[in-house]
Coordinates of C-alpha atoms and ligand atoms in Angstrom, one line a residue:
M1 CA 24.0 -14.1 4.8
L2 CA 24.3 -10.9 2.5
V3 CA 20.6 -9.7 1.4
R4 CA 20.2 -7.4 -1.3
I5 CA 16.8 -5.4 0.5
K6 CA 14.2 -4.5 -2.5
A7 CA 12.0 -2.2 -0.8
A8 CA 11.7 -1.3 2.9
S9 CA 8.4 0.1 4.2
L10 CA 7.5 3.2 7.4
N11 CA 6.1 2.7 10.5
Y12 CA 4.8 5.2 13.4
R13 CA 7.6 3.5 15.6
D14 CA 9.8 5.5 12.5
L15 CA 8.5 8.4 13.3
L16 CA 8.4 8.1 17.2
I17 CA 12.3 7.2 16.6
L18 CA 13.0 10.2 14.4
R19 CA 11.5 12.7 17.2
G20 CA 13.2 10.7 19.8
Q21 CA 10.5 9.9 21.5
L22 CA 11.1 6.3 22.0
G23 CA 14.6 7.4 23.9
K24 CA 18.0 8.5 21.8
A25 CA 18.3 7.1 18.5
R26 CA 22.6 6.4 17.8
E27 CA 24.0 9.1 14.8
G28 CA 24.0 7.7 11.7
L29 CA 21.7 5.3 12.4
I30 CA 19.8 3.7 9.4
P31 CA 16.3 3.8 10.4
F32 CA 13.5 1.1 9.2
S33 CA 12.6 -2.1 10.6
D34 CA 10.7 -3.5 7.7
G35 CA 12.1 -4.1 4.8
A36 CA 12.6 -7.8 2.1
G37 CA 15.4 -8.8 -0.3
E38 CA 16.7 -11.8 -1.8
V39 CA 19.9 -13.3 -0.3
A40 CA 23.2 -11.9 -2.3
A41 CA 25.6 -14.1 -0.4
V42 CA 25.7 -17.0 2.3
G43 CA 28.4 -17.6 4.8
A44 CA 30.2 -20.8 4.8
E45 CA 28.2 -22.2 7.7
V46 CA 24.9 -21.0 6.4
T47 CA 22.1 -23.9 6.0
R48 CA 19.0 -23.0 5.5
W49 CA 19.2 -20.3 2.9
R50 CA 20.4 -19.8 -0.9
V51 CA 21.7 -17.2 -3.1
G52 CA 18.4 -15.4 -4.2
D53 CA 16.0 -17.0 -1.6
R54 CA 13.1 -14.1 -0.6
V55 CA 13.4 -12.7 2.7
A56 CA 12.7 -10.6 5.4
P57 CA 14.5 -10.3 8.9
L58 CA 12.7 -10.1 11.7
F59 CA 12.0 -6.6 13.6
Y60 CA 13.7 -8.4 16.7
P61 CA 16.1 -10.7 15.1
D62 CA 17.0 -12.8 18.0
W63 CA 12.7 -13.5 18.5
T64 CA 12.6 -16.5 16.6
A65 CA 9.9 -19.2 18.5
G66 CA 8.9 -19.2 21.9
R67 CA 8.0 -16.5 24.6
F68 CA 9.4 -12.4 24.2
R69 CA 12.4 -12.1 26.2
E70 CA 13.2 -8.5 27.4
A71 CA 17.1 -9.4 25.9
Y72 CA 15.4 -9.5 22.4
G73 CA 14.4 -5.3 22.7
P74 CA 17.5 -3.5 22.0
A75 CA 18.3 -5.9 18.8
A76 CA 15.1 -4.3 17.4
L77 CA 15.7 -3.0 13.8
G78 CA 16.1 0.9 12.8
G79 CA 16.2 2.0 16.8
G80 CA 18.8 3.0 19.6
D81 CA 21.9 1.1 18.5
A82 CA 20.4 -1.2 16.0
D83 CA 20.3 -0.9 12.6
G84 CA 17.3 -1.4 10.1
V85 CA 17.0 -1.6 6.3
L86 CA 16.9 1.2 4.8
A87 CA 20.4 0.1 2.6
D88 CA 21.0 -1.6 -0.3
L89 CA 22.9 -4.7 1.6
V90 CA 22.5 -5.8 5.1
V91 CA 24.0 -8.1 6.5
M92 CA 22.4 -11.0 9.2
P93 CA 22.7 -14.0 10.9
E94 CA 20.9 -16.7 9.2
T95 CA 18.2 -17.4 11.5
A96 CA 16.9 -13.3 11.7
L97 CA 15.7 -14.0 8.3
V98 CA 12.4 -15.0 7.0
R99 CA 11.0 -16.5 4.0
I100 CA 7.7 -14.1 2.5
P101 CA 4.4 -15.0 0.5
Q102 CA 4.8 -16.5 -2.3
S103 CA 2.5 -14.6 -4.0
L104 CA 3.6 -10.9 -3.0
S105 CA 5.6 -8.3 -4.6
F106 CA 8.7 -7.0 -2.0
E107 CA 7.3 -4.1 -2.0
E108 CA 4.3 -5.7 -0.2
A109 CA 6.1 -7.9 1.8
A110 CA 8.3 -5.3 3.0
T111 CA 4.9 -4.3 4.8
L112 CA 4.8 -7.5 7.1
P113 CA 8.0 -7.2 9.6
C114 CA 6.5 -4.5 11.8
A115 CA 3.2 -4.1 11.0
G116 CA 1.3 -7.4 9.7
L117 CA 3.3 -9.6 12.3
T118 CA 2.0 -7.7 15.1
A119 CA -2.1 -7.5 13.4
W120 CA -1.4 -10.9 13.0
H121 CA 0.4 -12.0 16.7
A122 CA -3.1 -9.8 18.3
L123 CA -5.5 -10.9 16.4
V124 CA -4.4 -14.7 15.6
V125 CA -2.1 -15.7 17.3
R126 CA -3.2 -14.2 21.2
G127 CA -7.0 -13.2 20.2
G128 CA -7.7 -16.7 18.9
L129 CA -9.9 -15.0 16.1
G130 CA -12.9 -16.5 14.6
Q131 CA -15.8 -16.8 12.8
G132 CA -18.4 -15.2 14.3
D133 CA -16.2 -12.9 16.0
T134 CA -16.8 -9.0 15.7
V135 CA -13.2 -6.7 15.7
L136 CA -12.6 -3.1 16.3
V137 CA -10.0 -0.8 14.4
Q138 CA -8.5 2.1 14.8
G139 CA -7.7 4.5 12.0
T140 CA -7.4 2.9 8.3
G141 CA -3.3 3.2 9.2
G142 CA -0.6 0.0 8.4
V143 CA -1.7 -2.6 11.6
A144 CA -5.3 -1.6 11.0
L145 CA -5.9 -2.2 7.7
F146 CA -3.9 -5.8 8.3
G147 CA -6.4 -6.0 11.4
L148 CA -8.8 -5.4 8.9
Q149 CA -7.9 -7.9 5.9
F150 CA -7.1 -10.5 8.4
A151 CA -10.2 -10.5 9.6
T152 CA -12.3 -10.5 6.4
A153 CA -10.6 -13.6 5.9
L154 CA -11.3 -15.3 8.2
K155 CA -15.2 -14.3 8.7
A156 CA -14.9 -12.2 11.3
R157 CA -17.3 -8.7 11.3
T158 CA -14.8 -6.0 11.8
I159 CA -15.9 -2.0 12.4
V160 CA -13.1 0.5 11.3
L161 CA -12.4 3.9 12.7
S162 CA -11.0 6.9 10.8
S163 CA -11.1 10.6 10.8
S164 CA -11.8 10.5 7.5
D165 CA -15.3 9.3 5.0
E166 CA -13.2 8.9 2.7
K167 CA -10.9 6.8 4.0
R168 CA -14.1 5.1 5.6
K169 CA -15.7 4.0 2.4
R170 CA -12.4 2.6 1.1
A171 CA -12.3 0.2 3.9
T172 CA -15.8 -0.4 3.5
E173 CA -14.5 -2.1 -0.6
L174 CA -11.8 -3.2 2.0
G175 CA -14.9 -5.5 3.6
A176 CA -15.3 -3.9 6.7
W177 CA -18.2 -4.7 8.2
K178 CA -19.7 -0.8 9.5
T179 CA -17.5 2.2 10.2
A180 CA -17.2 5.5 12.4
N181 CA -15.7 8.6 11.6
Y182 CA -14.1 8.8 15.4
R183 CA -13.9 13.0 15.0
T184 CA -17.4 13.4 14.4
T185 CA -18.7 10.6 16.5
P186 CA -16.7 10.6 19.1
E187 CA -18.5 8.7 21.2
W188 CA -17.7 6.0 19.2
D189 CA -17.9 3.6 22.0
V190 CA -21.8 4.5 22.1
E191 CA -22.1 3.6 18.6
V192 CA -19.9 0.3 18.6
R193 CA -22.3 -1.1 21.1
R194 CA -25.3 0.2 18.7
V195 CA -24.6 -1.2 15.8
T196 CA -23.4 -4.4 17.9
D197 CA -26.7 -4.9 19.7
N198 CA -25.7 -3.4 22.7
I199 CA -23.3 -6.1 22.8
G200 CA -19.9 -4.8 22.0
V201 CA -17.0 -5.9 19.9
S202 CA -14.8 -9.3 20.9
H203 CA -11.3 -7.8 20.1
I204 CA -10.3 -4.7 19.3
L205 CA -6.5 -3.2 18.4
E206 CA -5.9 -0.3 20.5
L207 CA -4.5 1.6 18.6
G208 CA -4.9 5.3 20.6
G209 CA -4.0 4.7 24.0
P210 CA -4.5 7.3 27.2
D211 CA -7.7 8.7 24.9
T212 CA -8.3 5.6 23.4
F213 CA -8.6 2.8 25.9
D214 CA -11.6 4.2 28.4
R215 CA -13.8 3.8 25.2
S216 CA -12.7 0.4 23.9
L217 CA -13.3 -0.8 27.4
R218 CA -17.0 0.0 27.6
A219 CA -16.8 -0.7 23.4
L220 CA -15.8 -4.4 25.0
A221 CA -18.3 -7.7 24.7
A222 CA -18.3 -10.0 27.3
A223 CA -15.1 -12.2 28.1
G224 CA -14.1 -9.7 24.9
H225 CA -10.3 -9.3 24.0
I226 CA -8.4 -5.7 23.9
A227 CA -4.7 -5.9 22.5
Q228 CA -2.8 -3.4 23.4
I229 CA -0.8 -2.2 20.8
G230 CA -0.1 1.6 19.7
V231 CA 0.8 4.9 21.2
F232 CA -1.1 7.9 18.9
T233 CA -2.4 9.9 22.0
G234 CA 0.6 9.0 24.4
F235 CA 1.5 6.7 26.1
G236 CA 0.4 5.1 29.9
P237 CA -2.8 4.7 29.5
Q238 CA -4.3 4.4 33.0
S239 CA -7.6 2.8 33.5
N240 CA -10.3 1.4 36.0
L241 CA -9.6 -1.9 35.2
I242 CA -12.8 -3.2 37.5
R243 CA -14.7 -3.4 33.9
L244 CA -12.8 -6.2 32.9
Q245 CA -13.2 -8.5 35.7
L246 CA -17.0 -7.8 35.6
I247 CA -17.4 -8.7 32.5
N248 CA -14.3 -11.7 31.8
A249 CA -12.3 -9.9 29.6
S250 CA -8.8 -9.6 29.1
I251 CA -6.1 -8.0 27.6
D252 CA -2.6 -8.4 26.1
G253 CA 0.5 -6.6 25.4
I254 CA 1.3 -6.9 21.9
N255 CA 5.1 -6.6 20.4
V256 CA 5.3 -7.4 16.9
G257 CA 5.8 -11.1 16.9
S258 CA 8.2 -14.0 16.9
G259 CA 9.6 -15.8 13.4
E260 CA 7.2 -18.4 14.1
H261 CA 4.1 -16.0 13.8
F262 CA 5.5 -14.9 10.7
A263 CA 5.5 -18.0 9.4
A264 CA 2.2 -18.7 9.7
M265 CA 1.2 -15.5 8.6
S266 CA 2.6 -16.3 5.7
D267 CA 0.8 -19.2 4.7
F268 CA -2.3 -17.1 5.8
I269 CA -1.3 -14.7 3.4
D270 CA -1.0 -16.9 0.6
A271 CA -3.5 -19.5 1.3
H272 CA -6.2 -15.9 1.3
A273 CA -4.7 -14.0 -1.7
I274 CA -4.0 -11.3 1.2
K275 CA -2.2 -8.0 -0.5
P276 CA -1.3 -5.9 1.3
I277 CA -2.2 -2.1 0.8
I278 CA -0.2 0.3 -0.5
D279 CA -1.0 3.7 0.0
K280 CA 2.3 5.2 -1.9
R281 CA 5.7 4.2 -3.1
F282 CA 9.0 6.6 -2.5
A283 CA 12.6 6.6 -4.3
F284 CA 15.6 6.7 -2.0
A285 CA 15.8 10.0 -2.5
E286 CA 12.4 11.2 -1.2
V287 CA 12.6 9.4 2.2
P288 CA 12.3 12.0 4.0
A289 CA 9.0 13.1 1.9
A290 CA 7.8 9.7 3.4
Y291 CA 8.6 10.7 6.6
D292 CA 6.6 14.0 5.7
E293 CA 3.1 11.8 4.6
L294 CA 3.3 9.5 7.5
A295 CA 3.3 12.3 10.0
S296 CA 0.7 13.8 7.4
G297 CA -1.3 10.8 8.3
R298 CA -3.6 11.2 5.1
H299 CA -1.9 8.0 4.1
F300 CA -4.4 4.4 3.7
G301 CA -2.9 1.4 5.0
K302 CA 1.6 1.0 3.8
L303 CA 4.1 3.9 2.3
V304 CA 7.1 1.9 0.7
I305 CA 10.3 3.0 -0.2
Q306 CA 11.9 1.4 -3.0
L307 CA 15.5 0.6 -3.4
Ligands
NAP1 N1 3.6 -2.3 20.2 C1 3.7 -3.4 18.9 O1 4.0 -4.3 18.5 C2 3.2 -2.1 17.6 C3 3.5 -2.5 16.3 C4 3.2 -2.1 15.4 C5 2.6 -0.2 15.7 N2 2.4 -0.1 17.2 C6 1.9 1.2 17.1 O2 0.4 0.5 16.7 C7 -0.1 2.5 16.2 C8 -0.5 2.2 14.8 O3 1.0 1.8 13.7 P1 0.9 2.0 12.4 O4 2.1 2.1 11.6 O5 -0.2 1.6 11.6 O6 0.3 3.4 11.8 P2 0.1 4.2 11.1 O7 0.0 3.4 9.8 O8 0.8 5.6 10.7 O9 -1.7 4.9 11.4 C9 -2.1 6.3 10.8 C10 -3.1 6.7 11.3 O10 -4.0 6.0 12.2 C11 -4.9 7.2 12.9 N3 -5.3 7.3 13.6 C12 -3.9 8.6 14.2 N4 -4.5 8.7 15.7 C13 -5.5 8.3 15.9 C14 -6.3 7.9 17.0 N5 -6.1 9.1 18.0 N6 -7.9 7.4 17.0 C15 -7.3 6.8 16.0 N7 -7.0 6.6 15.2 C16 -5.8 7.2 14.7 C17 -5.6 7.4 11.3 O11 -6.1 6.7 10.8 P3 -7.1 7.8 9.8 O12 -6.6 9.0 9.3 O13 -8.3 7.1 9.0 O14 -7.9 8.7 10.9 C18 -3.9 7.3 10.9 O15 -4.1 8.4 9.5 C19 0.9 3.4 16.3 O16 0.8 3.5 17.9 C20 2.5 2.2 16.9 O17 2.8 3.0 17.7 C21 2.7 -0.9 18.2

């Protein structure tokens, strides 16, 4: 398949790759995992797609369905040795593409392959999120806001942590039930318990890592679910897991998601008219400025490159 990429988006991972924090990337690597575009040409044996179809490449091109396998890891787009999507044209096998939601523009759909799918996999596929649940998300970046939007659509209540009172307001407008400033309220776990009548939250998107993990455990309700996702404060959180046992709770490690998960997410996005939150758009020549913007943490939601 030859795919003409129309838009790409940045993830925190792209910053980690640029800084060499995810191992050495090949010199000349084409960055970014997340993009969307249309089919420009198909090979003779392609059966699934036609020229003009609106598609996105899978973050893990080989993880089409079923359980994750470690062998899928090295092919993750835009890292290590695997070129990504910051290109006018990419060549992919037909199985490595998924259709994008009809209701989204290319720019909006370009935010889904890593950020959207990770939040979906964590909350819906593994978490079984539903009405009456409570969700905690950390920050107002890509994964966190998708978590807020999916949870709101499922009639769950979401608490958003942010270092910015301005962003807390925007999160409330987007459907957050409660918010807290994790800078001015560093003991946010106490605040979470206070606003939940000391019950805690049933689902947590753990994005912080070592500095947030213990607070997440304390903010978790009995029988709750932590999705271990992020590394904002470093790799390798260490915790005394006895609380998990005492409250019959669970932790799932989450690593993006499969093509099957993506298809279900796209249907949900169409059905619930969810619009990914794009903070800023950049031209190709402005990619370095987009990296700087990501590093600054000023963004609310996603940063997108127009191609
Ligand atoms: N496991 C996976 O499959 C997977 C997939 C995607 C992402 N991730 C990881 O998940 C995390 C989120 O990724 P992303 O791309 O959504 O990030 P992002 O868009 O860059 O999010 C940045 C925002 O996160 C918030 N933040 C930063 N440090 C924080 C901290 N210590 N505590 C709470 N919030 C903090 C800030 O929000 P405020 O300005 O509101 O404070 C910041 O603006 C990253 O660690 C990333 O590596 C993992």
